[in-house]
Backbone as JSON, one array per atom type, in Angstrom:
{
  "sequence": "MNKLNLSPEDIVNQQFDVAFKGYDPAVVDSFLDTVLEDYDIMEANVQELLDMIASLKEQVKELSEENKDLKARRSAFDLSNTTTYSSVDVLKRLSRLEEMMYNNK",
  "N": [[0.85, -1.17, 0.0], [0.52, 2.22, -0.78], [2.24, 4.87, 0.84], [1.09, 7.83, 2.41], [1.99, 11.2, 1.57], [1.7, 13.37, 3.25], [0.97, 14.04, 6.65], [-1.7, 14.58, 9.02], [-0.62, 16.36, 10.88], [1.49, 17.52, 9.44], [0.06, 19.04, 7.63], [-1.25, 20.85, 9.31], [0.93, 22.19, 10.44], [2.17, 23.41, 8.31], [3.7, 26.19, 6.89], [3.34, 29.17, 5.03], [5.06, 31.34, 2.86], [4.62, 34.81, 2.87], [4.1, 36.94, 0.33], [4.39, 40.05, -1.43], [1.3, 41.06, -2.58], [0.4, 38.48, -2.25], [-1.23, 35.36, -1.3], [-4.15, 35.48, 0.77], [-3.65, 34.96, 4.09], [-5.64, 34.09, 5.94], [-7.57, 32.9, 4.3], [-6.09, 30.82, 3.19], [-5.48, 29.38, 5.54], [-8.08, 28.65, 6.34], [-8.84, 27.04, 4.2], [-6.92, 25.0, 4.45], [-7.7, 23.98, 6.91], [-10.09, 22.76, 6.2], [-9.1, 20.86, 4.42], [-7.6, 19.35, 6.21], [-9.61, 18.3, 7.89], [-10.95, 16.67, 6.04], [-8.87, 14.94, 5.46], [-8.46, 13.68, 7.93], [-10.9, 12.32, 8.12], [-10.65, 10.65, 5.9], [-8.42, 9.11, 6.7], [-9.51, 7.79, 8.91], [-11.5, 6.33, 7.6], [-9.92, 4.67, 5.98], [-8.58, 3.19, 7.94], [-10.76, 1.88, 9.1], [-11.57, 0.32, 6.93], [-9.3, -1.29, 6.62], [-9.39, -2.7, 9.03], [-11.79, -4.05, 8.59], [-11.07, -5.64, 6.42], [-9.16, -7.31, 7.64], [-10.82, -8.64, 9.45], [-12.57, -9.94, 7.67], [-10.76, -11.59, 6.34], [-10.11, -13.32, 8.41], [-12.6, -14.51, 8.8], [-12.87, -15.82, 6.35], [-10.81, -17.66, 6.57], [-11.73, -19.21, 8.77], [-14.15, -20.17, 7.69], [-13.19, -21.61, 5.53], [-11.81, -23.66, 6.81], [-13.98, -24.87, 8.11], [-15.47, -25.64, 5.88], [-13.73, -27.51, 4.76], [-13.77, -29.45, 6.77], [-16.49, -30.17, 6.67], [-16.61, -31.26, 4.09], [-15.0, -33.49, 4.43], [-16.53, -34.89, 6.3], [-18.81, -35.33, 4.74], [-17.79, -37.02, 2.78], [-17.16, -39.25, 4.36], [-19.73, -39.84, 5.25], [-21.0, -40.42, 2.82], [-19.66, -42.77, 2.15], [-20.42, -44.42, 4.28], [-23.16, -44.46, 3.86], [-23.34, -45.89, 1.49], [-22.52, -48.39, 2.34], [-24.52, -48.84, 4.22], [-26.8, -48.94, 2.6], [-26.2, -51.24, 1.18], [-26.23, -53.13, 3.23], [-28.91, -52.93, 4.02], [-30.13, -53.79, 1.69], [-29.25, -56.45, 1.67], [-30.48, -57.39, 3.98], [-33.17, -57.14, 3.23], [-33.27, -58.97, 1.15], [-32.72, -61.32, 2.54], [-34.96, -61.4, 4.14], [-36.97, -61.75, 2.23], [-36.21, -64.27, 1.25], [-36.57, -65.83, 3.54], [-39.33, -65.58, 3.81], [-40.15, -66.84, 1.51], [-39.24, -69.41, 2.05], [-40.68, -70.13, 4.34], [-43.26, -69.89, 3.39], [-43.37, -71.84, 1.47], [-43.42, -74.19, 2.88]],
  "CA": [[0.0, 0.0, 0.0], [1.3, 3.45, -0.85], [2.2, 5.72, 2.03], [0.73, 9.21, 2.12], [3.09, 12.15, 1.69], [1.44, 14.32, 4.32], [0.16, 13.62, 7.79], [-2.5, 15.73, 9.48], [0.28, 17.31, 11.54], [2.21, 18.25, 8.39], [-0.86, 20.04, 7.06], [-1.47, 21.9, 10.32], [2.17, 22.93, 10.71], [2.7, 24.02, 7.09], [3.76, 27.66, 6.86], [3.49, 29.7, 3.69], [5.68, 32.66, 2.81], [3.7, 35.85, 2.41], [4.77, 37.86, -0.59], [3.57, 41.19, -1.81], [0.18, 40.6, -3.4], [0.29, 37.02, -2.12], [-2.52, 34.84, -0.86], [-4.65, 35.91, 2.07], [-3.36, 33.88, 5.05], [-6.88, 33.59, 6.54], [-8.2, 32.02, 3.31], [-5.25, 29.62, 3.11], [-5.7, 28.63, 6.78], [-9.42, 28.09, 6.3], [-8.81, 25.93, 3.24], [-6.13, 23.91, 5.03], [-8.52, 23.36, 7.95], [-11.02, 21.88, 5.5], [-8.3, 19.73, 3.92], [-7.25, 18.55, 7.37], [-10.8, 17.56, 8.3], [-11.15, 15.6, 5.06], [-7.76, 14.01, 5.61], [-8.76, 12.88, 9.12], [-12.0, 11.42, 7.76], [-10.1, 9.64, 5.01], [-7.58, 8.23, 7.5], [-10.41, 6.94, 9.69], [-12.12, 5.39, 6.66], [-8.91, 3.68, 5.58], [-8.36, 2.29, 9.07], [-11.96, 1.06, 9.21], [-11.52, -0.67, 5.85], [-8.24, -2.25, 6.94], [-9.93, -3.56, 10.09], [-12.79, -4.89, 7.96], [-10.33, -6.63, 5.62], [-8.59, -8.28, 8.57], [-11.93, -9.45, 9.96], [-13.06, -10.8, 6.59], [-9.75, -12.62, 6.1], [-10.27, -14.29, 9.49], [-13.82, -15.26, 8.5], [-12.57, -16.7, 5.21], [-9.98, -18.75, 7.11], [-12.6, -20.07, 9.56], [-15.11, -20.85, 6.81], [-12.45, -22.59, 4.72], [-11.59, -24.82, 7.67], [-15.29, -25.5, 8.3], [-15.8, -26.28, 4.61], [-12.87, -28.7, 4.64], [-14.3, -30.42, 7.71], [-17.77, -30.66, 6.15], [-16.34, -32.12, 2.94], [-14.51, -34.76, 4.96], [-17.68, -35.58, 6.89], [-19.68, -35.77, 3.66], [-17.17, -38.19, 2.17], [-17.35, -40.37, 5.28], [-21.17, -40.14, 5.23], [-21.3, -41.08, 1.55], [-19.14, -44.13, 2.23], [-21.25, -45.18, 5.21], [-24.46, -44.65, 3.23], [-23.21, -46.97, 0.52], [-22.5, -49.61, 3.13], [-25.84, -48.99, 4.82], [-27.71, -49.41, 1.56], [-25.87, -52.63, 0.89], [-26.72, -53.93, 4.36], [-30.37, -52.94, 3.93], [-30.47, -54.68, 0.58], [-29.01, -57.83, 2.1], [-31.55, -57.75, 4.93], [-34.41, -57.32, 2.45], [-33.18, -60.23, 0.41], [-32.86, -62.4, 3.52], [-36.36, -61.43, 4.55], [-37.72, -62.38, 1.14], [-35.87, -65.69, 1.23], [-37.24, -66.47, 4.67], [-40.76, -65.63, 3.48], [-40.32, -67.88, 0.5], [-39.02, -70.71, 2.67], [-41.8, -70.43, 5.24], [-44.49, -70.01, 2.6], [-43.3, -73.09, 0.7], [-43.62, -75.33, 3.77]],
  "C": [[0.89, 1.23, 0.0], [1.13, 4.28, 0.4], [1.89, 7.14, 1.6], [1.91, 10.13, 2.35], [2.93, 13.08, 2.88], [0.63, 13.67, 5.43], [-0.7, 14.81, 8.19], [-1.63, 16.8, 10.16], [1.06, 18.15, 10.53], [1.33, 19.36, 7.81], [-1.05, 21.19, 8.04], [-0.24, 22.78, 10.47], [2.76, 23.62, 9.48], [2.62, 25.55, 7.17], [3.99, 28.1, 5.42], [4.14, 31.07, 3.79], [4.66, 33.65, 2.26], [4.49, 36.82, 1.55], [3.82, 39.01, -0.89], [2.54, 40.72, -2.82], [0.08, 39.07, -3.39], [-1.11, 36.62, -1.69], [-2.88, 35.38, 0.51], [-4.44, 34.75, 3.06], [-4.62, 33.3, 5.69], [-7.57, 32.61, 5.59], [-7.42, 30.71, 3.21], [-5.47, 28.76, 4.36], [-7.07, 27.96, 6.79], [-9.48, 26.88, 5.36], [-8.06, 24.74, 3.82], [-6.89, 23.22, 6.17], [-9.5, 22.37, 7.33], [-10.29, 20.64, 4.98], [-7.96, 18.78, 5.07], [-8.44, 17.71, 7.85], [-11.06, 16.39, 7.34], [-10.08, 14.52, 5.2], [-7.99, 13.1, 6.82], [-9.87, 11.88, 8.84], [-11.48, 10.29, 6.87], [-9.24, 8.64, 5.78], [-8.44, 7.27, 8.32], [-11.08, 5.91, 8.8], [-11.15, 4.3, 6.24], [-8.69, 2.69, 6.71], [-9.55, 1.35, 9.26], [-11.95, -0.04, 8.15], [-10.44, -1.72, 6.1], [-8.69, -3.22, 8.03], [-10.94, -4.54, 9.51], [-12.12, -5.99, 7.13], [-9.76, -7.71, 6.52], [-9.68, -9.21, 9.11], [-12.43, -10.42, 8.9], [-12.05, -11.9, 6.26], [-9.86, -13.72, 7.16], [-11.52, -15.14, 9.25], [-13.6, -16.24, 7.36], [-11.77, -17.91, 5.7], [-10.86, -19.73, 7.89], [-13.56, -20.85, 8.67], [-14.42, -21.88, 5.92], [-12.19, -23.85, 5.54], [-12.89, -25.59, 7.89], [-15.7, -26.26, 7.04], [-15.0, -27.56, 4.42], [-13.39, -29.81, 5.54], [-15.61, -31.03, 7.19], [-17.58, -31.57, 4.94], [-15.85, -33.49, 3.4], [-15.65, -35.56, 5.57], [-18.6, -36.12, 5.8], [-19.11, -37.01, 2.99], [-17.37, -39.42, 3.05], [-18.82, -40.79, 5.28], [-21.54, -40.88, 3.94], [-20.84, -42.53, 1.57], [-20.02, -44.98, 3.15], [-22.64, -45.41, 4.63], [-24.43, -45.78, 2.22], [-23.24, -48.3, 1.24], [-23.87, -49.87, 3.73], [-26.84, -49.5, 3.78], [-27.44, -50.87, 1.23], [-26.39, -53.53, 2.0], [-28.24, -54.02, 4.33], [-30.81, -53.87, 2.81], [-30.31, -56.15, 0.96], [-30.11, -58.28, 3.05], [-32.88, -57.97, 4.21], [-34.4, -58.66, 1.72], [-33.33, -61.42, 1.36], [-34.31, -62.54, 3.95], [-37.21, -62.09, 3.47], [-37.45, -63.88, 1.06], [-36.56, -66.43, 2.36], [-38.74, -66.62, 4.39], [-41.01, -66.77, 2.49], [-40.19, -69.26, 1.12], [-40.21, -71.09, 3.55], [-43.11, -70.59, 4.48], [-44.53, -71.31, 1.81], [-43.57, -74.31, 1.59], [-45.02, -75.61, 4.06]]
}
């Protein structure tokens, strides 16, 4: 990130040479006060955005870990479901065979 050339203190402490037919010092001071206020607001906004970025990066990290965990659980669940379906199928077939055997007697 690029560093700013001026700090709020630099703006406040800036002195201008007064030359014959130069700028009105009161107007320059008033303008610099406005610039300083905007600069302070901008600095606060930048800091708020940097804090927000840090928070969002932390959320991304947490959600990525949670996503990884959920994918691992899903894989384990998919494997166990396949086994469960096979076991259910075997039980159904055994039940049908038993019915057939008892009905034939």
